[in-house]
mmCIF file of C-alpha atoms in Angstrom:
data_model
loop_
_atom_site.group_PDB
_atom_site.id
_atom_site.type_symbol
_atom_site.label_atom_id
_atom_site.label_comp_id
_atom_site.label_asym_id
_atom_site.label_seq_id
_atom_site.Cartn_x
_atom_site.Cartn_y
_atom_site.Cartn_z
ATOM 1 C CA UNK A 1 74.004 103.472 72.535
ATOM 2 C CA UNK A 2 76.951 103.437 75.084
ATOM 3 C CA UNK A 3 77.421 100.996 77.535
ATOM 4 C CA UNK A 4 77.593 103.296 80.917
ATOM 5 C CA UNK A 5 79.318 101.729 83.631
ATOM 6 C CA UNK A 6 77.906 102.989 87.144
ATOM 7 C CA UNK A 7 79.331 106.542 87.962
ATOM 8 C CA UNK A 8 77.685 107.178 90.909
ATOM 9 C CA UNK A 9 79.163 107.929 94.518
ATOM 10 C CA UNK A 10 76.210 105.272 96.635
ATOM 11 C CA UNK A 11 78.532 102.240 97.100
ATOM 12 C CA UNK A 12 75.155 100.056 97.355
ATOM 13 C CA UNK A 13 74.405 100.647 93.848
ATOM 14 C CA UNK A 14 78.452 98.618 93.377
ATOM 15 C CA UNK A 15 77.438 95.436 91.138
ATOM 16 C CA UNK A 16 81.045 94.522 91.221
ATOM 17 C CA UNK A 17 84.654 95.355 93.076
ATOM 18 C CA UNK A 18 85.540 97.639 89.945
ATOM 19 C CA UNK A 19 82.596 99.507 90.731
ATOM 20 C CA UNK A 20 83.590 99.583 94.089
ATOM 21 C CA UNK A 21 87.613 101.065 92.506
ATOM 22 C CA UNK A 22 85.815 103.713 90.797
ATOM 23 C CA UNK A 23 83.452 104.947 94.199
ATOM 24 C CA UNK A 24 86.646 105.037 95.953
ATOM 25 C CA UNK A 25 88.615 107.170 93.768
ATOM 26 C CA UNK A 26 85.782 109.683 93.358
ATOM 27 C CA UNK A 27 85.902 110.090 97.105
ATOM 28 C CA UNK A 28 89.497 109.745 98.210
ATOM 29 C CA UNK A 29 92.076 112.550 97.341
ATOM 30 C CA UNK A 30 94.114 111.785 94.594
ATOM 31 C CA UNK A 31 97.252 110.774 96.742
ATOM 32 C CA UNK A 32 95.802 108.146 98.748
ATOM 33 C CA UNK A 33 94.242 106.542 96.327
ATOM 34 C CA UNK A 34 97.294 105.963 94.246
ATOM 35 C CA UNK A 35 98.907 104.665 97.294
ATOM 36 C CA UNK A 36 96.179 102.180 97.123
ATOM 37 C CA UNK A 37 96.220 101.855 93.444
ATOM 38 C CA UNK A 38 99.549 101.768 92.616
ATOM 39 C CA UNK A 39 102.173 99.497 91.651
ATOM 40 C CA UNK A 40 105.833 99.407 91.458
ATOM 41 C CA UNK A 41 107.930 100.946 88.521
ATOM 42 C CA UNK A 42 105.974 101.045 85.498
ATOM 43 C CA UNK A 43 103.637 98.292 86.877
ATOM 44 C CA UNK A 44 104.390 95.522 84.815
ATOM 45 C CA UNK A 45 103.463 93.733 87.874
ATOM 46 C CA UNK A 46 100.435 95.081 88.668
ATOM 47 C CA UNK A 47 99.069 94.709 85.290
ATOM 48 C CA UNK A 48 100.320 91.257 85.366
ATOM 49 C CA UNK A 49 98.572 90.178 88.579
ATOM 50 C CA UNK A 50 95.387 90.490 86.408
ATOM 51 C CA UNK A 51 96.361 89.689 83.409
ATOM 52 C CA UNK A 52 96.797 86.424 84.240
ATOM 53 C CA UNK A 53 93.484 85.182 85.187
ATOM 54 C CA UNK A 54 92.968 85.432 81.805
ATOM 55 C CA UNK A 55 95.147 81.936 80.655
ATOM 56 C CA UNK A 56 92.608 79.944 81.892
ATOM 57 C CA UNK A 57 89.347 79.341 81.145
ATOM 58 C CA UNK A 58 86.694 76.965 82.623
ATOM 59 C CA UNK A 59 84.866 73.051 81.028
ATOM 60 C CA UNK A 60 81.779 73.152 82.887
ATOM 61 C CA UNK A 61 79.827 70.463 83.545
ATOM 62 C CA UNK A 62 76.202 70.976 83.460
ATOM 63 C CA UNK A 63 74.375 67.969 84.276
ATOM 64 C CA UNK A 64 74.428 68.046 87.782
ATOM 65 C CA UNK A 65 72.317 68.697 90.781
ATOM 66 C CA UNK A 66 73.400 72.067 92.387
ATOM 67 C CA UNK A 67 71.007 73.391 94.187
ATOM 68 C CA UNK A 68 72.863 73.233 97.508
ATOM 69 C CA UNK A 69 75.938 75.195 97.648
ATOM 70 C CA UNK A 70 78.378 74.927 100.174
ATOM 71 C CA UNK A 71 81.635 77.721 100.298
ATOM 72 C CA UNK A 72 82.619 76.664 103.824
ATOM 73 C CA UNK A 73 86.063 75.848 104.867
ATOM 74 C CA UNK A 74 88.573 74.672 107.215
ATOM 75 C CA UNK A 75 91.699 76.522 108.120
ATOM 76 C CA UNK A 76 94.432 74.956 110.876
ATOM 77 C CA UNK A 77 91.293 73.401 112.334
ATOM 78 C CA UNK A 78 88.253 76.331 112.710
ATOM 79 C CA UNK A 79 85.636 76.301 110.079
ATOM 80 C CA UNK A 80 84.759 79.581 108.302
ATOM 81 C CA UNK A 81 82.236 80.640 105.757
ATOM 82 C CA UNK A 82 84.629 80.874 102.581
ATOM 83 C CA UNK A 83 87.653 80.411 101.967
ATOM 84 C CA UNK A 84 88.752 84.067 102.058
ATOM 85 C CA UNK A 85 90.359 85.997 104.304
ATOM 86 C CA UNK A 86 90.853 89.758 104.248
ATOM 87 C CA UNK A 87 94.762 90.411 104.113
ATOM 88 C CA UNK A 88 97.340 93.126 105.815
ATOM 89 C CA UNK A 89 97.339 96.336 104.671
ATOM 90 C CA UNK A 90 98.674 99.479 106.030
ATOM 91 C CA UNK A 91 97.626 102.865 106.776
ATOM 92 C CA UNK A 92 93.842 102.052 106.383
ATOM 93 C CA UNK A 93 92.979 105.122 108.492
ATOM 94 C CA UNK A 94 94.103 106.858 105.616
ATOM 95 C CA UNK A 95 90.663 105.908 103.787
ATOM 96 C CA UNK A 96 88.467 106.197 106.530
ATOM 97 C CA UNK A 97 88.160 106.872 110.291
ATOM 98 C CA UNK A 98 89.382 103.549 112.336
ATOM 99 C CA UNK A 99 89.668 101.700 108.927
ATOM 100 C CA UNK A 100 90.969 98.364 110.514
ATOM 101 C CA UNK A 101 88.805 98.336 112.600
ATOM 102 C CA UNK A 102 86.186 98.323 110.088
ATOM 103 C CA UNK A 103 87.755 96.032 108.504
ATOM 104 C CA UNK A 104 88.060 93.706 110.724
ATOM 105 C CA UNK A 105 84.043 94.221 111.796
ATOM 106 C CA UNK A 106 83.547 93.112 108.255
ATOM 107 C CA UNK A 107 85.722 89.814 108.089
ATOM 108 C CA UNK A 108 84.078 89.009 111.366
ATOM 109 C CA UNK A 109 80.564 89.087 110.200
ATOM 110 C CA UNK A 110 81.565 87.599 107.265
ATOM 111 C CA UNK A 111 83.093 84.490 109.166
ATOM 112 C CA UNK A 112 86.161 84.932 107.627
ATOM 113 C CA UNK A 113 89.462 85.700 109.302
ATOM 114 C CA UNK A 114 91.746 88.880 109.459
ATOM 115 C CA UNK A 115 95.096 90.001 109.274
ATOM 116 C CA UNK A 116 96.176 92.873 110.926
ATOM 117 C CA UNK A 117 99.355 94.665 109.551
ATOM 118 C CA UNK A 118 101.949 95.559 111.414
ATOM 119 C CA UNK A 119 101.703 99.510 110.124
ATOM 120 C CA UNK A 120 97.910 99.689 110.843
ATOM 121 C CA UNK A 121 96.611 102.855 112.327
ATOM 122 C CA UNK A 122 94.408 100.642 115.170
ATOM 123 C CA UNK A 123 96.384 98.530 118.268
ATOM 124 C CA UNK A 124 96.597 94.987 117.699
ATOM 125 C CA UNK A 125 94.927 94.283 121.052
ATOM 126 C CA UNK A 126 91.874 96.232 120.100
ATOM 127 C CA UNK A 127 92.019 94.152 116.859
ATOM 128 C CA UNK A 128 92.357 90.672 119.289
ATOM 129 C CA UNK A 129 89.160 91.931 121.521
ATOM 130 C CA UNK A 130 87.036 91.761 119.027
ATOM 131 C CA UNK A 131 84.502 88.913 120.051
ATOM 132 C CA UNK A 132 83.990 86.589 117.735
ATOM 133 C CA UNK A 133 87.026 87.374 114.922
ATOM 134 C CA UNK A 134 89.509 85.124 113.950
ATOM 135 C CA UNK A 135 92.732 87.500 114.213
ATOM 136 C CA UNK A 136 96.313 86.690 112.880
ATOM 137 C CA UNK A 137 98.908 89.301 112.770
ATOM 138 C CA UNK A 138 101.852 90.528 110.386
ATOM 139 C CA UNK A 139 104.897 91.703 111.483
ATOM 140 C CA UNK A 140 107.944 92.900 109.047
ATOM 141 C CA UNK A 141 111.605 91.733 110.472
ATOM 142 C CA UNK A 142 113.362 95.031 111.451
ATOM 143 C CA UNK A 143 116.694 95.695 112.007
ATOM 144 C CA UNK A 144 115.735 96.246 115.790
ATOM 145 C CA UNK A 145 115.403 92.995 117.119
ATOM 146 C CA UNK A 146 114.255 93.860 120.266
ATOM 147 C CA UNK A 147 111.028 95.438 118.843
ATOM 148 C CA UNK A 148 110.417 92.756 116.999
ATOM 149 C CA UNK A 149 110.669 90.387 119.876
ATOM 150 C CA UNK A 150 108.392 92.653 122.156
ATOM 151 C CA UNK A 151 105.682 92.761 119.254
ATOM 152 C CA UNK A 152 105.913 89.236 118.914
ATOM 153 C CA UNK A 153 105.155 89.383 122.958
ATOM 154 C CA UNK A 154 102.453 91.786 122.679
ATOM 155 C CA UNK A 155 100.704 88.942 120.491
ATOM 156 C CA UNK A 156 101.291 86.084 122.581
ATOM 157 C CA UNK A 157 99.471 88.241 125.148
ATOM 158 C CA UNK A 158 96.716 89.538 123.389
ATOM 159 C CA UNK A 159 95.353 86.169 122.196
ATOM 160 C CA UNK A 160 96.505 86.318 118.131
ATOM 161 C CA UNK A 161 96.348 82.648 116.672
ATOM 162 C CA UNK A 162 98.771 82.789 113.990
ATOM 163 C CA UNK A 163 101.992 85.562 112.860
ATOM 164 C CA UNK A 164 102.415 86.056 109.008
ATOM 165 C CA UNK A 165 105.627 87.355 108.189
ATOM 166 C CA UNK A 166 105.669 89.640 105.616
ATOM 167 C CA UNK A 167 109.213 88.426 103.423
ATOM 168 C CA UNK A 168 109.383 89.898 100.122
ATOM 169 C CA UNK A 169 109.709 93.712 101.579
ATOM 170 C CA UNK A 170 113.048 93.136 102.953
ATOM 171 C CA UNK A 171 114.135 95.854 100.394
ATOM 172 C CA UNK A 172 111.342 98.400 99.698
ATOM 173 C CA UNK A 173 109.775 98.727 96.588
ATOM 174 C CA UNK A 174 110.050 101.107 93.931
ATOM 175 C CA UNK A 175 106.594 103.553 93.803
ATOM 176 C CA UNK A 176 107.420 105.902 91.500
ATOM 177 C CA UNK A 177 103.282 107.209 92.111
ATOM 178 C CA UNK A 178 103.709 107.790 95.584
ATOM 179 C CA UNK A 179 106.596 109.686 95.307
ATOM 180 C CA UNK A 180 105.285 111.992 92.409
ATOM 181 C CA UNK A 181 102.392 112.820 94.414
ATOM 182 C CA UNK A 182 104.526 114.428 97.361
ATOM 183 C CA UNK A 183 107.028 117.613 97.386
ATOM 184 C CA UNK A 184 108.477 115.533 100.473
ATOM 185 C CA UNK A 185 107.895 112.340 102.439
ATOM 186 C CA UNK A 186 103.611 112.920 103.419
ATOM 187 C CA UNK A 187 103.697 115.997 102.036
ATOM 188 C CA UNK A 188 101.548 116.523 99.247
ATOM 189 C CA UNK A 189 102.445 118.219 96.403
ATOM 190 C CA UNK A 190 100.440 121.701 95.287
ATOM 191 C CA UNK A 191 98.057 120.007 92.819
ATOM 192 C CA UNK A 192 97.247 117.292 95.634
ATOM 193 C CA UNK A 193 96.520 120.178 97.901
ATOM 194 C CA UNK A 194 94.158 121.284 95.919
ATOM 195 C CA UNK A 195 92.448 118.166 94.723
ATOM 196 C CA UNK A 196 92.208 117.912 98.540
ATOM 197 C CA UNK A 197 89.638 121.030 99.022
ATOM 198 C CA UNK A 198 87.253 118.860 96.515
ATOM 199 C CA UNK A 199 87.042 116.283 99.278
ATOM 200 C CA UNK A 200 85.262 117.722 102.175
ATOM 201 C CA UNK A 201 84.068 114.580 103.088
ATOM 202 C CA UNK A 202 87.123 112.601 103.415
ATOM 203 C CA UNK A 203 88.483 116.068 105.067
ATOM 204 C CA UNK A 204 85.834 115.681 107.819
ATOM 205 C CA UNK A 205 85.933 111.715 108.471
ATOM 206 C CA UNK A 206 89.757 111.343 108.299
ATOM 207 C CA UNK A 207 91.736 114.514 109.101
ATOM 208 C CA UNK A 208 89.310 116.547 111.763
ATOM 209 C CA UNK A 209 90.435 116.853 114.652
ATOM 210 C CA UNK A 210 93.967 115.252 114.506
ATOM 211 C CA UNK A 211 95.480 114.979 111.198
ATOM 212 C CA UNK A 212 96.631 112.241 109.545
ATOM 213 C CA UNK A 213 96.602 109.150 111.784
ATOM 214 C CA UNK A 214 99.939 107.205 113.028
ATOM 215 C CA UNK A 215 100.988 103.754 112.969
ATOM 216 C CA UNK A 216 99.486 102.608 116.607
ATOM 217 C CA UNK A 217 102.067 99.531 117.076
ATOM 218 C CA UNK A 218 104.993 101.150 116.332
ATOM 219 C CA UNK A 219 105.712 103.563 119.339
ATOM 220 C CA UNK A 220 108.338 101.652 120.121
ATOM 221 C CA UNK A 221 110.122 101.833 117.119
ATOM 222 C CA UNK A 222 109.881 105.220 115.688
ATOM 223 C CA UNK A 223 111.559 108.079 118.504
ATOM 224 C CA UNK A 224 109.070 110.415 120.050
ATOM 225 C CA UNK A 225 109.017 112.884 117.480
ATOM 226 C CA UNK A 226 109.290 110.978 114.444
ATOM 227 C CA UNK A 227 105.832 109.128 115.854
ATOM 228 C CA UNK A 228 103.406 111.444 113.618
ATOM 229 C CA UNK A 229 103.012 110.372 110.008
ATOM 230 C CA UNK A 230 105.609 112.256 108.241
ATOM 231 C CA UNK A 231 108.065 111.509 110.892
ATOM 232 C CA UNK A 232 107.479 107.488 110.592
ATOM 233 C CA UNK A 233 107.591 107.456 106.810
ATOM 234 C CA UNK A 234 110.843 108.217 107.169
ATOM 235 C CA UNK A 235 112.254 105.557 109.818
ATOM 236 C CA UNK A 236 110.058 102.617 108.902
ATOM 237 C CA UNK A 237 111.855 102.037 105.316
ATOM 238 C CA UNK A 238 115.257 102.076 106.496
ATOM 239 C CA UNK A 239 114.470 99.816 109.499
ATOM 240 C CA UNK A 240 113.322 96.701 106.805
ATOM 241 C CA UNK A 241 116.199 94.358 107.122
ATOM 242 C CA UNK A 242 117.725 92.962 104.238
ATOM 243 C CA UNK A 243 119.517 89.805 105.797
ATOM 244 C CA UNK A 244 116.284 88.275 106.577
ATOM 245 C CA UNK A 245 117.048 84.890 105.623
ATOM 246 C CA UNK A 246 115.793 81.633 107.017
ATOM 247 C CA UNK A 247 117.675 81.627 110.282
ATOM 248 C CA UNK A 248 115.514 84.527 111.412
ATOM 249 C CA UNK A 249 112.542 82.331 110.758
ATOM 250 C CA UNK A 250 113.916 79.387 112.681
ATOM 251 C CA UNK A 251 114.770 82.428 115.911
ATOM 252 C CA UNK A 252 110.760 83.345 115.477
ATOM 253 C CA UNK A 253 109.721 79.645 115.833
ATOM 254 C CA UNK A 254 111.600 79.834 119.117
ATOM 255 C CA UNK A 255 109.847 82.738 120.502
ATOM 256 C CA UNK A 256 106.362 82.408 118.809
ATOM 257 C CA UNK A 257 104.160 79.488 120.072
ATOM 258 C CA UNK A 258 101.189 79.687 117.398
ATOM 259 C CA UNK A 259 100.776 79.328 113.741
ATOM 260 C CA UNK A 260 103.507 80.832 111.341
ATOM 261 C CA UNK A 261 102.265 81.688 107.686
ATOM 262 C CA UNK A 262 105.119 83.276 105.959
ATOM 263 C CA UNK A 263 103.923 85.729 103.138
ATOM 264 C CA UNK A 264 105.882 86.887 99.687
ATOM 265 C CA UNK A 265 107.067 83.352 98.702
ATOM 266 C CA UNK A 266 106.734 82.687 94.672
ATOM 267 C CA UNK A 267 109.600 79.852 94.125
ATOM 268 C CA UNK A 268 108.385 76.163 94.477
ATOM 269 C CA UNK A 269 111.636 75.733 96.464
ATOM 270 C CA UNK A 270 111.567 78.090 99.041
ATOM 271 C CA UNK A 271 108.544 77.079 99.221
ATOM 272 C CA UNK A 272 109.474 73.391 99.970
ATOM 273 C CA UNK A 273 112.194 74.679 102.495
ATOM 274 C CA UNK A 274 109.217 76.581 104.295
ATOM 275 C CA UNK A 275 107.542 73.338 104.725
ATOM 276 C CA UNK A 276 111.225 71.531 106.312
ATOM 277 C CA UNK A 277 111.147 74.337 108.593
ATOM 278 C CA UNK A 278 107.671 73.159 109.648
ATOM 279 C CA UNK A 279 106.195 76.426 108.563
ATOM 280 C CA UNK A 280 102.175 76.136 109.337
ATOM 281 C CA UNK A 281 101.139 78.302 105.847
ATOM 282 C CA UNK A 282 102.654 80.078 102.676
ATOM 283 C CA UNK A 283 101.163 82.877 100.885
ATOM 284 C CA UNK A 284 102.139 82.908 97.447
ATOM 285 C CA UNK A 285 102.054 86.789 96.794
ATOM 286 C CA UNK A 286 103.710 89.025 95.076
ATOM 287 C CA UNK A 287 102.509 91.874 97.479
ATOM 288 C CA UNK A 288 100.244 92.885 95.057
ATOM 289 C CA UNK A 289 102.540 94.033 92.521
ATOM 290 C CA UNK A 290 104.054 96.844 94.791
ATOM 291 C CA UNK A 291 107.466 95.436 95.033
ATOM 292 C CA UNK A 292 109.588 93.736 92.254
ATOM 293 C CA UNK A 293 108.576 94.979 88.801
ATOM 294 C CA UNK A 294 108.234 92.016 85.996
ATOM 295 C CA UNK A 295 107.720 89.378 88.860
ATOM 296 C CA UNK A 296 105.858 85.748 88.185
ATOM 297 C CA UNK A 297 101.973 86.528 89.633
ATOM 298 C CA UNK A 298 101.323 83.577 92.632
ATOM 299 C CA UNK A 299 99.018 82.315 89.679
ATOM 300 C CA UNK A 300 102.257 81.162 87.576
ATOM 301 C CA UNK A 301 103.834 79.126 90.228
ATOM 302 C CA UNK A 302 100.542 78.163 92.242
ATOM 303 C CA UNK A 303 99.820 74.337 91.030
ATOM 304 C CA UNK A 304 103.801 73.584 91.078
ATOM 305 C CA UNK A 305 103.840 74.978 94.697
ATOM 306 C CA UNK A 306 101.013 72.813 95.730
ATOM 307 C CA UNK A 307 102.724 69.868 94.297
ATOM 308 C CA UNK A 308 105.594 70.378 96.587
ATOM 309 C CA UNK A 309 103.558 71.209 100.044
ATOM 310 C CA UNK A 310 101.000 68.922 99.627
ATOM 311 C CA UNK A 311 99.003 68.638 102.469
ATOM 312 C CA UNK A 312 101.792 69.720 104.705
ATOM 313 C CA UNK A 313 100.933 73.727 105.544
ATOM 314 C CA UNK A 314 97.924 75.521 104.250
ATOM 315 C CA UNK A 315 98.719 77.573 101.052
ATOM 316 C CA UNK A 316 96.677 80.659 100.575
ATOM 317 C CA UNK A 317 97.360 83.238 97.609
ATOM 318 C CA UNK A 318 96.481 87.033 96.435
ATOM 319 C CA UNK A 319 97.910 89.804 94.498
ATOM 320 C CA UNK A 320 95.160 90.897 91.548
ATOM 321 C CA UNK A 321 92.065 88.903 92.587
ATOM 322 C CA UNK A 322 88.926 90.952 91.817
ATOM 323 C CA UNK A 323 86.318 88.493 91.020
ATOM 324 C CA UNK A 324 84.591 85.734 92.149
ATOM 325 C CA UNK A 325 85.914 83.747 88.920
ATOM 326 C CA UNK A 326 89.374 84.695 90.034
ATOM 327 C CA UNK A 327 89.099 83.070 93.024
ATOM 328 C CA UNK A 328 87.808 79.523 92.031
ATOM 329 C CA UNK A 329 90.527 79.101 89.457
ATOM 330 C CA UNK A 330 93.028 79.645 92.251
ATOM 331 C CA UNK A 331 91.055 76.941 94.546
ATOM 332 C CA UNK A 332 91.052 74.820 91.842
ATOM 333 C CA UNK A 333 94.984 74.931 91.045
ATOM 334 C CA UNK A 334 95.175 74.650 95.112
ATOM 335 C CA UNK A 335 94.877 76.985 97.215
ATOM 336 C CA UNK A 336 93.175 76.660 100.494
ATOM 337 C CA UNK A 337 91.987 80.228 100.580
ATOM 338 C CA UNK A 338 92.381 84.146 98.843
ATOM 339 C CA UNK A 339 93.535 86.573 100.419
ATOM 340 C CA UNK A 340 91.760 90.444 99.366
ATOM 341 C CA UNK A 341 93.607 93.402 99.373
ATOM 342 C CA UNK A 342 92.442 96.410 97.062
ATOM 343 C CA UNK A 343 88.672 94.386 96.872
ATOM 344 C CA UNK A 344 87.896 94.738 100.327
ATOM 345 C CA UNK A 345 90.122 98.511 100.797
ATOM 346 C CA UNK A 346 88.003 99.886 97.579
ATOM 347 C CA UNK A 347 85.033 98.611 99.362
ATOM 348 C CA UNK A 348 86.115 100.532 102.610
ATOM 349 C CA UNK A 349 86.861 103.501 100.751
ATOM 350 C CA UNK A 350 83.277 103.584 98.870
ATOM 351 C CA UNK A 351 81.556 102.838 101.995
ATOM 352 C CA UNK A 352 83.010 102.586 105.554
ATOM 353 C CA UNK A 353 82.631 98.569 107.177
ATOM 354 C CA UNK A 354 79.421 98.392 105.052
ATOM 355 C CA UNK A 355 81.218 99.253 102.231
ATOM 356 C CA UNK A 356 83.722 96.286 102.919
ATOM 357 C CA UNK A 357 81.245 93.965 103.786
ATOM 358 C CA UNK A 358 79.186 94.861 100.336
ATOM 359 C CA UNK A 359 82.157 94.074 99.072
ATOM 360 C CA UNK A 360 83.052 90.665 100.544
ATOM 361 C CA UNK A 361 79.028 89.899 99.689
ATOM 362 C CA UNK A 362 79.809 90.598 96.070
ATOM 363 C CA UNK A 363 82.195 88.087 96.138
ATOM 364 C CA UNK A 364 80.766 85.281 97.651
ATOM 365 C CA UNK A 365 77.731 85.860 95.410
ATOM 366 C CA UNK A 366 80.357 85.056 92.009
ATOM 367 C CA UNK A 367 81.947 82.312 93.853
ATOM 368 C CA UNK A 368 79.037 80.874 94.625
ATOM 369 C CA UNK A 369 77.630 81.433 91.102
ATOM 370 C CA UNK A 370 80.440 80.103 89.755
ATOM 371 C CA UNK A 371 80.803 76.887 91.648
ATOM 372 C CA UNK A 372 76.944 76.260 90.641
ATOM 373 C CA UNK A 373 77.807 76.890 86.929
ATOM 374 C CA UNK A 374 81.069 74.889 87.046
ATOM 375 C CA UNK A 375 78.477 71.826 88.038
ATOM 376 C CA UNK A 376 79.698 71.623 91.662
ATOM 377 C CA UNK A 377 77.861 71.744 95.030
ATOM 378 C CA UNK A 378 81.032 72.072 97.459
ATOM 379 C CA UNK A 379 84.128 74.110 97.100
ATOM 380 C CA UNK A 380 85.682 71.726 98.790
ATOM 381 C CA UNK A 381 85.320 69.683 95.447
ATOM 382 C CA UNK A 382 87.120 71.814 92.885
ATOM 383 C CA UNK A 383 90.120 70.083 90.702
ATOM 384 C CA UNK A 384 91.931 71.743 88.146
ATOM 385 C CA UNK A 385 90.332 69.267 86.113
ATOM 386 C CA UNK A 386 87.929 71.993 85.725
ATOM 387 C CA UNK A 387 90.289 74.282 83.988
ATOM 388 C CA UNK A 388 91.996 74.678 80.813
ATOM 389 C CA UNK A 389 95.002 76.519 79.980
ATOM 390 C CA UNK A 390 95.612 78.798 77.142
ATOM 391 C CA UNK A 391 98.985 78.822 75.462
ATOM 392 C CA UNK A 392 100.027 82.136 75.380
#
């Protein structure tokens, strides 16, 4: 008998993130699912982000008392229920109405930080106002530095704890599947329009009555006639500044009183430079395979970067995480926490806030179970001694 995977649409029956991915694909129009799922060029980086975890095997200890396990961690002096964060992802209102808010509430209820994207469809002030949420704000360095400065001031006024600077998107990646699905910017091709008609639930949730959501934090960057989804898509890419360099980070340090986290670094040398500049955190990331094709995975350099940075800054990691075993491997190699992207987006698309919460609960259960099976009771006790790296 063939081993069937779950093929329904009820997020509550999903046993893992891969189940949620299939449910999301059922519920979303093709062009929306491809926006979330796809990578750059021929998607080698996308595939490598998953394959890299297979290089590491566990060496468990069994004769230990693992009856009470503790997943909590401390980041920037605050305690969290587990070493996870929901990372910044853009245009979440295209997955479900108020997608950013739903993700933020899921993070708050799970006791982990939430990072809002600057290309979100929710105002940053509305996220910062959520009681009990640790909110961090991601920004791009646009050519219009006055706009960047104004956004930083908004973050100060709203009370964000940290600014997250994405460093690997100064040049926009070549996401061919996004291009294939549209006849022109944000205008789906005829096959995609026909497929859209098969998703009345999505249309009533997202499109009715106002059409595609807009980028709520970019009004001052966009001309008045370009503030819809189609107009913004033509402006945002060219506004990304390829001259981004360390002097810009020093400029930001003078403006921003809170924590600064750099997201998109891969190399140990750049990590060392960040530490010398007094950066508070680094996210090792290849942008989920959406930027440079044939890029290293953060898992390829994590241990070496940890050796460079030590305890001088927090070290985070993202790109390709779908299982609790993936998370445990990253923590054992030195990460302080893992940032989730597609994993929680699939939950969001599958079931709204409750679906995102289900994704986090699945991850929590897998992390907890793996920790115990390895022979540990505390997440802080993990070390690389529990891993064996296979030769290729």
